[in-house]
């Protein structure tokens, strides 16, 4: 059983406490006719199933790999997609729309259009937003990567970017991925491919957190990475860095694991233990980009066993997060295969999300919803002032 959680996030609290659009979230299923197996009835949704104070999120499809596909921008054009996005989730993460190449395409020009639309969509749908991302080695614009700047200029560029972007959304972003993927899999800092660390040294990471905190003191500031679900060289490197930064009173508030998993590999069974050690440092933790890809058989449909294994991975990721006191945000990297990055990046693999191309719910969807429901039920019987109450 997981400890009771207080709802600390104003937006999330509102989302869960207010009557929801299109029907009552608390209406008992027996109050109406039984929904068909793939119904999206309001009481049947992920966000309504989640325990109080626990947000369930998705990436918002757009930009990045989508630009090379033969469909229009999903977020702005796909009505059914938007409907499910608003109805199922209490947190949204722009998949690409807040990355440097999108939001800061020229040195003296920002383009906030898509990011603004997502933040506004979230407000209307009573969702929180995870900002992604401020300091990364990838998806930086050519003007930056290929520019000829002095160290002082580069530092000024990063400071201005963080101050401008974080400042614009002040009060409207719950968590920011300030530093994304700064270590390699061996636990070494990316001193070559990360322009900021290469040119300005590792100290720039602390400055990025300080600047972000100054621009929005209410936002929770995170380190975010893949292949850090387990206790390993890479997550050890984060642990040591975070400890050091906290000792220097750098405003670091969270550590998040992305969770790009594959059924080719075993499940990271020590996830909860790994998160707990960051929790013990006083950090929030989160799962931010979960998907579970698989080898798609010829003909394109996975076997029942494959679907079951995938559902099992989704469920166990969620259970691990639910088990950890300060893990209150759980995000999947897209909810439909229609827009998943996986088949574009991994030849022969796919089927990684919780709904098909046609938005039909897979066993993985049901695994998430049922796990949330169980956790909500467990919470109801708890004394909020009892020993297990959450600390954030
Ligand atoms: O899903 C994103 C895809 O649209 C982009 O083309 C890709 C480019 O790197 O980035 C994907 O998102 C990544 C995220 O920003 C950071 N963690 C890994 C994600 C999957 O690559």
CSV table of C-alpha atoms and ligand atoms in Angstrom, one decimal:
chain,number,residue,atom,x,y,z
A,1,UNK,CA,0.0,0.0,0.0
A,2,UNK,CA,1.2,3.5,-0.7
A,3,UNK,CA,1.2,6.3,1.8
A,4,UNK,CA,-1.6,8.9,1.8
A,5,UNK,CA,-0.9,11.9,-0.5
A,6,UNK,CA,-2.0,15.4,0.1
A,7,UNK,CA,-2.9,17.2,-3.1
A,8,UNK,CA,-0.2,19.9,-3.1
A,9,UNK,CA,-0.6,21.1,-6.7
A,10,UNK,CA,-3.3,23.7,-7.0
A,11,UNK,CA,-4.2,22.8,-10.6
A,12,UNK,CA,-4.2,19.1,-9.9
A,13,UNK,CA,-6.3,19.5,-6.9
A,14,UNK,CA,-8.8,21.6,-8.9
A,15,UNK,CA,-8.8,19.0,-11.6
A,16,UNK,CA,-9.7,16.3,-9.3
A,17,UNK,CA,-12.1,18.1,-7.0
A,18,UNK,CA,-14.2,20.0,-9.5
A,19,UNK,CA,-17.0,18.4,-11.4
A,20,UNK,CA,-15.5,17.4,-14.8
A,21,UNK,CA,-16.7,18.4,-18.2
A,22,UNK,CA,-19.1,16.1,-19.8
A,23,UNK,CA,-20.3,14.3,-16.6
A,24,UNK,CA,-19.4,13.6,-13.0
A,25,UNK,CA,-16.1,12.0,-12.3
A,26,UNK,CA,-17.5,10.4,-9.2
A,27,UNK,CA,-20.6,8.9,-10.8
A,28,UNK,CA,-20.7,5.2,-10.0
A,29,UNK,CA,-20.6,3.0,-13.0
A,30,UNK,CA,-23.8,1.4,-11.9
A,31,UNK,CA,-25.6,4.8,-12.3
A,32,UNK,CA,-25.8,4.4,-16.1
A,33,UNK,CA,-25.6,1.6,-18.6
A,34,UNK,CA,-22.4,-0.4,-18.6
A,35,UNK,CA,-19.9,1.2,-21.0
A,36,UNK,CA,-18.8,-0.7,-24.0
A,37,UNK,CA,-15.3,-2.2,-23.7
A,38,UNK,CA,-13.5,0.8,-25.3
A,39,UNK,CA,-15.7,3.5,-23.9
A,40,UNK,CA,-14.2,6.8,-22.9
A,41,UNK,CA,-17.0,7.5,-20.3
A,42,UNK,CA,-15.9,10.1,-17.7
A,43,UNK,CA,-15.8,7.8,-14.7
A,44,UNK,CA,-13.7,5.5,-16.7
A,45,UNK,CA,-10.8,7.8,-17.4
A,46,UNK,CA,-7.2,7.6,-16.1
A,47,UNK,CA,-7.3,11.0,-14.4
A,48,UNK,CA,-10.5,10.2,-12.6
A,49,UNK,CA,-9.1,6.9,-11.4
A,50,UNK,CA,-5.9,8.5,-10.0
A,51,UNK,CA,-5.5,9.0,-6.3
A,52,UNK,CA,-5.8,12.6,-5.0
A,53,UNK,CA,-2.6,14.6,-5.6
A,54,UNK,CA,-1.2,12.1,-8.1
A,55,UNK,CA,-1.1,13.4,-11.7
A,56,UNK,CA,-1.2,11.2,-14.7
A,57,UNK,CA,0.3,12.7,-17.8
A,58,UNK,CA,1.1,12.3,-21.5
A,59,UNK,CA,3.4,13.9,-24.0
A,60,UNK,CA,1.5,16.3,-26.4
A,61,UNK,CA,2.4,15.2,-29.9
A,62,UNK,CA,3.9,17.7,-32.2
A,63,UNK,CA,7.2,18.9,-33.7
A,64,UNK,CA,10.3,16.6,-33.7
A,65,UNK,CA,9.7,13.4,-35.7
A,66,UNK,CA,6.1,14.4,-36.4
A,67,UNK,CA,7.4,17.0,-38.9
A,68,UNK,CA,8.5,14.3,-41.2
A,69,UNK,CA,5.3,12.3,-41.2
A,70,UNK,CA,2.4,12.5,-43.6
A,71,UNK,CA,-0.1,13.9,-41.2
A,72,UNK,CA,-0.7,17.5,-40.0
A,73,UNK,CA,0.3,18.6,-36.5
A,74,UNK,CA,-1.5,16.2,-34.2
A,75,UNK,CA,-2.2,18.6,-31.3
A,76,UNK,CA,-3.8,21.3,-33.4
A,77,UNK,CA,-5.5,19.2,-36.1
A,78,UNK,CA,-6.7,15.9,-34.6
A,79,UNK,CA,-9.9,16.5,-32.9
A,80,UNK,CA,-10.3,13.0,-31.4
A,81,UNK,CA,-6.8,13.2,-30.2
A,82,UNK,CA,-7.4,16.4,-28.4
A,83,UNK,CA,-10.6,15.1,-26.9
A,84,UNK,CA,-8.8,12.1,-25.3
A,85,UNK,CA,-5.9,14.3,-24.3
A,86,UNK,CA,-8.2,16.6,-22.3
A,87,UNK,CA,-10.3,13.8,-20.9
A,88,UNK,CA,-7.8,11.2,-19.8
A,89,UNK,CA,-4.9,13.2,-18.4
A,90,UNK,CA,-4.3,15.6,-15.6
A,91,UNK,CA,-0.7,16.5,-16.7
A,92,UNK,CA,0.7,17.3,-20.2
A,93,UNK,CA,4.3,17.5,-21.4
A,94,UNK,CA,5.0,19.3,-24.7
A,95,UNK,CA,6.8,16.5,-26.7
A,96,UNK,CA,9.0,19.0,-28.6
A,97,UNK,CA,7.2,22.3,-28.5
A,98,UNK,CA,9.3,23.8,-25.7
A,99,UNK,CA,12.6,22.5,-26.9
A,100,UNK,CA,15.2,25.0,-28.1
A,101,UNK,CA,14.8,24.4,-31.8
A,102,UNK,CA,11.1,25.1,-31.6
A,103,UNK,CA,10.9,27.9,-29.1
A,104,UNK,CA,14.1,29.8,-29.9
A,105,UNK,CA,14.6,29.3,-33.6
A,106,UNK,CA,16.8,32.3,-34.1
A,107,UNK,CA,19.1,34.1,-31.7
A,108,UNK,CA,16.8,37.1,-31.4
A,109,UNK,CA,13.5,35.4,-32.0
A,110,UNK,CA,11.4,33.2,-29.8
A,111,UNK,CA,8.3,31.3,-31.1
A,112,UNK,CA,5.9,30.7,-28.3
A,113,UNK,CA,2.9,29.9,-30.4
A,114,UNK,CA,2.7,26.1,-29.9
A,115,UNK,CA,3.9,26.2,-26.3
A,116,UNK,CA,1.3,28.9,-25.5
A,117,UNK,CA,-1.4,26.8,-27.0
A,118,UNK,CA,-0.5,23.8,-24.9
A,119,UNK,CA,-0.3,25.8,-21.7
A,120,UNK,CA,-3.7,27.3,-22.5
A,121,UNK,CA,-5.2,23.9,-23.3
A,122,UNK,CA,-3.9,22.7,-20.0
A,123,UNK,CA,-5.5,25.6,-18.1
A,124,UNK,CA,-8.9,25.0,-19.8
A,125,UNK,CA,-8.7,21.3,-19.0
A,126,UNK,CA,-7.5,21.8,-15.5
A,127,UNK,CA,-4.2,20.0,-16.2
A,128,UNK,CA,-0.7,20.8,-14.9
A,129,UNK,CA,2.2,21.1,-17.3
A,130,UNK,CA,5.7,19.6,-17.3
A,131,UNK,CA,8.1,21.9,-19.1
A,132,UNK,CA,10.6,20.1,-21.3
A,133,UNK,CA,13.5,21.1,-21.5
A,134,UNK,CA,16.1,23.8,-20.9
A,135,UNK,CA,19.6,22.4,-21.0
A,136,UNK,CA,20.1,19.5,-23.4
A,137,UNK,CA,22.6,18.2,-26.0
A,138,UNK,CA,19.9,17.5,-28.6
A,139,UNK,CA,17.4,19.5,-30.6
A,140,UNK,CA,19.4,22.7,-30.3
A,141,UNK,CA,19.1,25.2,-33.2
A,142,UNK,CA,21.9,25.5,-35.8
A,143,UNK,CA,22.5,29.1,-34.9
A,144,UNK,CA,23.4,27.9,-31.4
A,145,UNK,CA,25.4,24.7,-32.1
A,146,UNK,CA,27.2,26.2,-35.1
A,147,UNK,CA,27.6,29.8,-33.8
A,148,UNK,CA,30.8,31.4,-32.9
A,149,UNK,CA,30.3,32.7,-29.4
A,150,UNK,CA,32.6,33.6,-26.6
A,151,UNK,CA,32.1,31.8,-23.3
A,152,UNK,CA,30.6,34.9,-21.8
A,153,UNK,CA,28.2,35.2,-24.7
A,154,UNK,CA,27.1,31.5,-24.5
A,155,UNK,CA,26.5,31.9,-20.8
A,156,UNK,CA,24.4,35.0,-21.4
A,157,UNK,CA,22.4,33.2,-24.1
A,158,UNK,CA,21.5,30.3,-21.7
A,159,UNK,CA,20.7,32.7,-18.9
A,160,UNK,CA,18.5,34.8,-21.2
A,161,UNK,CA,16.7,31.7,-22.6
A,162,UNK,CA,16.0,30.2,-19.2
A,163,UNK,CA,14.8,33.5,-17.8
A,164,UNK,CA,12.6,34.2,-20.8
A,165,UNK,CA,11.0,30.8,-21.2
A,166,UNK,CA,10.6,29.9,-17.5
A,167,UNK,CA,9.5,33.5,-16.8
A,168,UNK,CA,6.8,33.5,-19.5
A,169,UNK,CA,5.1,30.4,-18.0
A,170,UNK,CA,5.6,31.4,-14.4
A,171,UNK,CA,3.0,29.9,-12.2
A,172,UNK,CA,1.8,27.6,-15.0
A,173,UNK,CA,4.4,24.9,-15.1
A,174,UNK,CA,4.4,22.4,-12.3
A,175,UNK,CA,7.7,20.8,-13.0
A,176,UNK,CA,10.6,21.8,-15.3
A,177,UNK,CA,13.1,19.3,-16.8
A,178,UNK,CA,15.9,21.8,-16.3
A,179,UNK,CA,18.7,19.5,-17.2
A,180,UNK,CA,18.0,16.6,-19.6
A,181,UNK,CA,20.2,13.6,-20.2
A,182,UNK,CA,23.5,15.2,-19.0
A,183,UNK,CA,25.2,11.9,-18.3
A,184,UNK,CA,26.1,9.0,-20.7
A,185,UNK,CA,25.3,5.4,-19.8
A,186,UNK,CA,28.6,4.9,-18.1
A,187,UNK,CA,27.9,7.8,-15.7
A,188,UNK,CA,30.2,10.3,-17.4
A,189,UNK,CA,29.1,13.8,-17.9
A,190,UNK,CA,28.4,14.6,-21.6
A,191,UNK,CA,31.4,16.8,-21.9
A,192,UNK,CA,31.6,16.5,-25.7
A,193,UNK,CA,28.0,16.5,-27.2
A,194,UNK,CA,26.5,18.9,-24.6
A,195,UNK,CA,27.4,22.3,-25.8
A,196,UNK,CA,26.9,23.9,-22.4
A,197,UNK,CA,29.0,21.5,-20.4
A,198,UNK,CA,31.6,21.4,-23.1
A,199,UNK,CA,32.0,25.1,-23.5
A,200,UNK,CA,31.2,26.3,-20.0
A,201,UNK,CA,32.1,23.4,-17.7
A,202,UNK,CA,29.9,21.4,-15.3
A,203,UNK,CA,29.2,24.4,-13.1
A,204,UNK,CA,26.7,25.6,-15.7
A,205,UNK,CA,24.3,22.9,-14.6
A,206,UNK,CA,23.9,24.5,-11.2
A,207,UNK,CA,23.5,27.9,-12.8
A,208,UNK,CA,20.7,26.6,-15.0
A,209,UNK,CA,18.8,25.5,-11.9
A,210,UNK,CA,19.5,28.9,-10.1
A,211,UNK,CA,18.3,30.9,-13.1
A,212,UNK,CA,15.2,28.7,-13.5
A,213,UNK,CA,14.4,29.1,-9.8
A,214,UNK,CA,14.7,32.8,-9.9
A,215,UNK,CA,12.4,33.0,-12.9
A,216,UNK,CA,9.7,30.8,-11.3
A,217,UNK,CA,10.3,30.1,-7.6
A,218,UNK,CA,7.2,27.9,-7.5
A,219,UNK,CA,8.2,25.4,-10.2
A,220,UNK,CA,9.8,22.1,-9.2
A,221,UNK,CA,13.1,21.8,-11.0
A,222,UNK,CA,14.2,18.3,-12.2
A,223,UNK,CA,17.0,16.3,-13.6
A,224,UNK,CA,15.5,13.9,-16.2
A,225,UNK,CA,17.1,11.0,-18.1
A,226,UNK,CA,16.7,7.6,-19.6
A,227,UNK,CA,18.3,4.3,-18.5
A,228,UNK,CA,18.2,5.5,-14.9
A,229,UNK,CA,15.3,3.4,-13.8
A,230,UNK,CA,17.6,1.0,-12.0
A,231,UNK,CA,20.5,1.6,-9.6
A,232,UNK,CA,23.4,1.7,-12.0
A,233,UNK,CA,26.4,3.8,-13.0
A,234,UNK,CA,24.2,6.5,-14.5
A,235,UNK,CA,21.7,6.8,-11.7
A,236,UNK,CA,24.6,6.7,-9.2
A,237,UNK,CA,26.2,9.7,-11.1
A,238,UNK,CA,22.9,11.6,-10.6
A,239,UNK,CA,22.7,10.6,-7.0
A,240,UNK,CA,26.3,11.9,-6.3
A,241,UNK,CA,25.7,15.1,-8.3
A,242,UNK,CA,22.3,15.9,-6.7
A,243,UNK,CA,23.8,15.3,-3.2
A,244,UNK,CA,26.6,17.7,-4.0
A,245,UNK,CA,24.3,20.4,-5.4
A,246,UNK,CA,21.9,20.2,-2.5
A,247,UNK,CA,24.9,20.6,-0.1
A,248,UNK,CA,25.7,23.8,-2.1
A,249,UNK,CA,22.0,24.8,-1.7
A,250,UNK,CA,21.4,24.7,-5.4
A,251,UNK,CA,17.6,24.7,-6.0
A,252,UNK,CA,17.2,21.1,-7.3
A,253,UNK,CA,13.8,19.6,-6.5
A,254,UNK,CA,13.4,16.5,-8.4
A,255,UNK,CA,14.8,13.5,-10.2
A,256,UNK,CA,12.8,11.8,-12.9
A,257,UNK,CA,13.2,8.6,-14.9
A,258,UNK,CA,12.0,8.7,-18.5
A,259,UNK,CA,11.1,5.0,-18.8
A,260,UNK,CA,11.6,4.2,-22.5
A,261,UNK,CA,11.4,0.5,-22.0
A,262,UNK,CA,11.4,-2.5,-24.4
A,263,UNK,CA,10.0,-6.0,-23.9
A,264,UNK,CA,13.4,-7.2,-25.3
A,265,UNK,CA,14.9,-6.4,-22.0
A,266,UNK,CA,14.0,-7.3,-18.4
A,267,UNK,CA,11.9,-5.0,-16.3
A,268,UNK,CA,13.9,-2.7,-14.0
A,269,UNK,CA,12.7,-4.3,-10.8
A,270,UNK,CA,14.6,-2.0,-8.5
A,271,UNK,CA,12.9,1.1,-9.7
A,272,UNK,CA,11.1,1.8,-6.4
A,273,UNK,CA,14.4,1.3,-4.4
A,274,UNK,CA,16.2,3.6,-6.8
A,275,UNK,CA,13.5,6.4,-6.5
A,276,UNK,CA,13.5,6.0,-2.7
A,277,UNK,CA,17.1,6.9,-2.4
A,278,UNK,CA,16.4,10.2,-4.2
A,279,UNK,CA,13.3,10.6,-2.1
A,280,UNK,CA,15.5,10.2,1.0
A,281,UNK,CA,17.6,13.2,-0.2
A,282,UNK,CA,14.4,15.2,-0.1
A,283,UNK,CA,13.7,15.2,-3.8
A,284,UNK,CA,10.4,14.7,-5.6
A,285,UNK,CA,10.6,11.9,-8.2
A,286,UNK,CA,8.6,11.2,-11.3
A,287,UNK,CA,8.2,8.9,-14.3
A,288,UNK,CA,8.2,11.3,-17.3
A,289,UNK,CA,8.3,9.5,-20.6
A,290,UNK,CA,7.1,5.9,-20.3
A,291,UNK,CA,6.5,3.8,-23.3
A,292,UNK,CA,7.1,0.0,-23.8
A,293,UNK,CA,8.1,-1.0,-27.3
A,294,UNK,CA,8.2,-4.4,-28.7
A,295,UNK,CA,9.2,-6.3,-31.9
A,296,UNK,CA,6.2,-6.0,-34.1
A,297,UNK,CA,5.4,-9.3,-35.8
A,298,UNK,CA,4.9,-9.5,-39.5
A,299,UNK,CA,1.3,-8.3,-40.1
A,300,UNK,CA,1.7,-5.7,-37.4
A,301,UNK,CA,-0.4,-7.2,-34.6
A,302,UNK,CA,1.3,-8.4,-31.4
A,303,UNK,CA,0.4,-11.6,-29.8
A,304,UNK,CA,-1.7,-11.8,-26.6
A,305,UNK,CA,1.4,-12.7,-24.7
A,306,UNK,CA,3.2,-9.6,-26.0
A,307,UNK,CA,0.3,-7.4,-25.0
A,308,UNK,CA,0.3,-9.0,-21.6
A,309,UNK,CA,4.0,-8.4,-21.1
A,310,UNK,CA,3.6,-4.8,-22.1
A,311,UNK,CA,0.7,-4.3,-19.8
A,312,UNK,CA,2.7,-5.8,-17.0
A,313,UNK,CA,5.6,-3.3,-17.6
A,314,UNK,CA,3.2,-0.4,-17.6
A,315,UNK,CA,1.6,-1.6,-14.4
A,316,UNK,CA,4.9,-2.2,-12.6
A,317,UNK,CA,6.2,1.2,-13.5
A,318,UNK,CA,3.1,2.8,-12.1
A,319,UNK,CA,3.1,0.6,-9.0
A,320,UNK,CA,6.8,1.5,-8.3
A,321,UNK,CA,6.0,5.2,-8.5
A,322,UNK,CA,2.9,4.9,-6.4
A,323,UNK,CA,4.9,3.1,-3.7
A,324,UNK,CA,7.3,6.0,-3.3
A,325,UNK,CA,6.2,8.9,-1.1
A,326,UNK,CA,7.3,11.8,-3.3
A,327,UNK,CA,6.5,10.3,-6.7
A,328,UNK,CA,3.4,12.1,-7.7
A,329,UNK,CA,3.7,12.6,-11.4
A,330,UNK,CA,3.5,9.8,-13.9
A,331,UNK,CA,3.7,10.5,-17.6
A,332,UNK,CA,3.5,8.3,-20.7
A,333,UNK,CA,5.3,9.4,-23.9
A,334,UNK,CA,2.2,9.7,-26.0
A,335,UNK,CA,-1.0,7.7,-25.6
A,336,UNK,CA,-1.6,6.4,-29.2
A,337,UNK,CA,0.6,4.5,-31.6
A,338,UNK,CA,-0.6,6.8,-34.3
A,339,UNK,CA,1.9,9.4,-33.2
A,340,UNK,CA,4.6,7.4,-31.3
A,341,UNK,CA,8.2,8.2,-32.0
A,342,UNK,CA,9.1,4.6,-31.6
A,343,UNK,CA,8.6,3.1,-35.1
A,344,UNK,CA,10.4,6.2,-36.5
A,345,UNK,CA,13.5,5.6,-34.4
A,346,UNK,CA,13.5,1.8,-34.0
A,347,UNK,CA,13.2,-0.3,-37.1
A,348,UNK,CA,10.8,-3.3,-36.6
A,349,UNK,CA,9.7,-2.1,-33.2
A,350,UNK,CA,6.5,-0.3,-32.2
A,351,UNK,CA,3.1,-0.8,-30.5
A,352,UNK,CA,4.7,1.1,-27.6
A,353,UNK,CA,1.8,3.1,-26.2
A,354,UNK,CA,-1.5,2.3,-24.5
A,355,UNK,CA,-3.9,2.9,-27.4
A,356,UNK,CA,-3.8,1.7,-31.0
A,357,UNK,CA,-3.7,4.0,-34.0
A,358,UNK,CA,-7.5,4.1,-33.8
A,359,UNK,CA,-7.5,5.0,-30.1
A,360,UNK,CA,-8.6,1.6,-29.0
A,361,UNK,CA,-7.5,0.9,-25.4
A,362,UNK,CA,-5.0,-1.9,-25.0
A,363,UNK,CA,-4.4,-4.1,-22.0
A,364,UNK,CA,-1.7,-1.6,-21.0
A,365,UNK,CA,-4.3,1.1,-20.7
A,366,UNK,CA,-6.5,-1.1,-18.5
A,367,UNK,CA,-3.4,-2.0,-16.4
A,368,UNK,CA,-2.8,1.7,-15.7
A,369,UNK,CA,-6.4,2.5,-14.9
A,370,UNK,CA,-6.9,-0.5,-12.6
A,371,UNK,CA,-3.7,0.2,-10.8
A,372,UNK,CA,-4.7,3.8,-10.2
A,373,UNK,CA,-8.1,2.8,-9.0
A,374,UNK,CA,-6.6,0.3,-6.6
A,375,UNK,CA,-4.3,3.0,-5.2
A,376,UNK,CA,-7.1,5.5,-4.9
A,377,UNK,CA,-9.1,3.0,-3.0
A,378,UNK,CA,-6.2,2.3,-0.7
A,379,UNK,CA,-5.7,6.0,0.0
A,380,UNK,CA,-9.4,6.4,1.0
A,381,UNK,CA,-9.0,4.3,4.0
A,382,UNK,CA,-6.0,6.2,5.3
A,383,UNK,CA,-5.7,8.7,8.0
A,384,UNK,CA,-4.2,11.9,6.4
A,385,UNK,CA,-2.5,12.7,9.6
A,386,UNK,CA,-1.2,9.2,10.1
A,387,UNK,CA,2.4,8.1,9.8
A,388,UNK,CA,2.2,7.5,6.1
A,389,UNK,CA,1.2,10.9,4.9
A,390,UNK,CA,3.2,12.4,2.1
A,391,UNK,CA,5.8,15.0,2.9
A,392,UNK,CA,5.8,17.4,-0.1
B,1,LIG,O1,9.4,12.2,-29.0
B,1,LIG,C1,10.4,13.1,-29.4
B,1,LIG,C2,10.5,13.1,-30.9
B,1,LIG,O2,9.4,13.6,-31.5
B,1,LIG,C3,11.8,13.8,-31.3
B,1,LIG,O3,11.9,13.6,-32.7
B,1,LIG,C4,13.0,13.3,-30.6
B,1,LIG,C5,14.2,14.0,-31.0
B,1,LIG,O4,15.3,13.7,-30.1
B,1,LIG,O5,12.8,13.5,-29.2
B,1,LIG,C6,11.7,12.7,-28.7
B,1,LIG,O6,11.6,12.9,-27.3
B,1,LIG,C7,12.7,12.6,-26.5
B,1,LIG,C8,12.6,13.4,-25.3
B,1,LIG,O7,12.6,14.8,-25.6
B,1,LIG,C9,13.8,13.2,-24.4
B,1,LIG,N1,13.9,11.8,-24.0
B,1,LIG,C10,13.9,10.8,-25.1
B,1,LIG,C11,12.6,11.1,-26.0
B,1,LIG,C12,12.5,10.1,-27.1
B,1,LIG,O8,13.6,10.2,-28.0
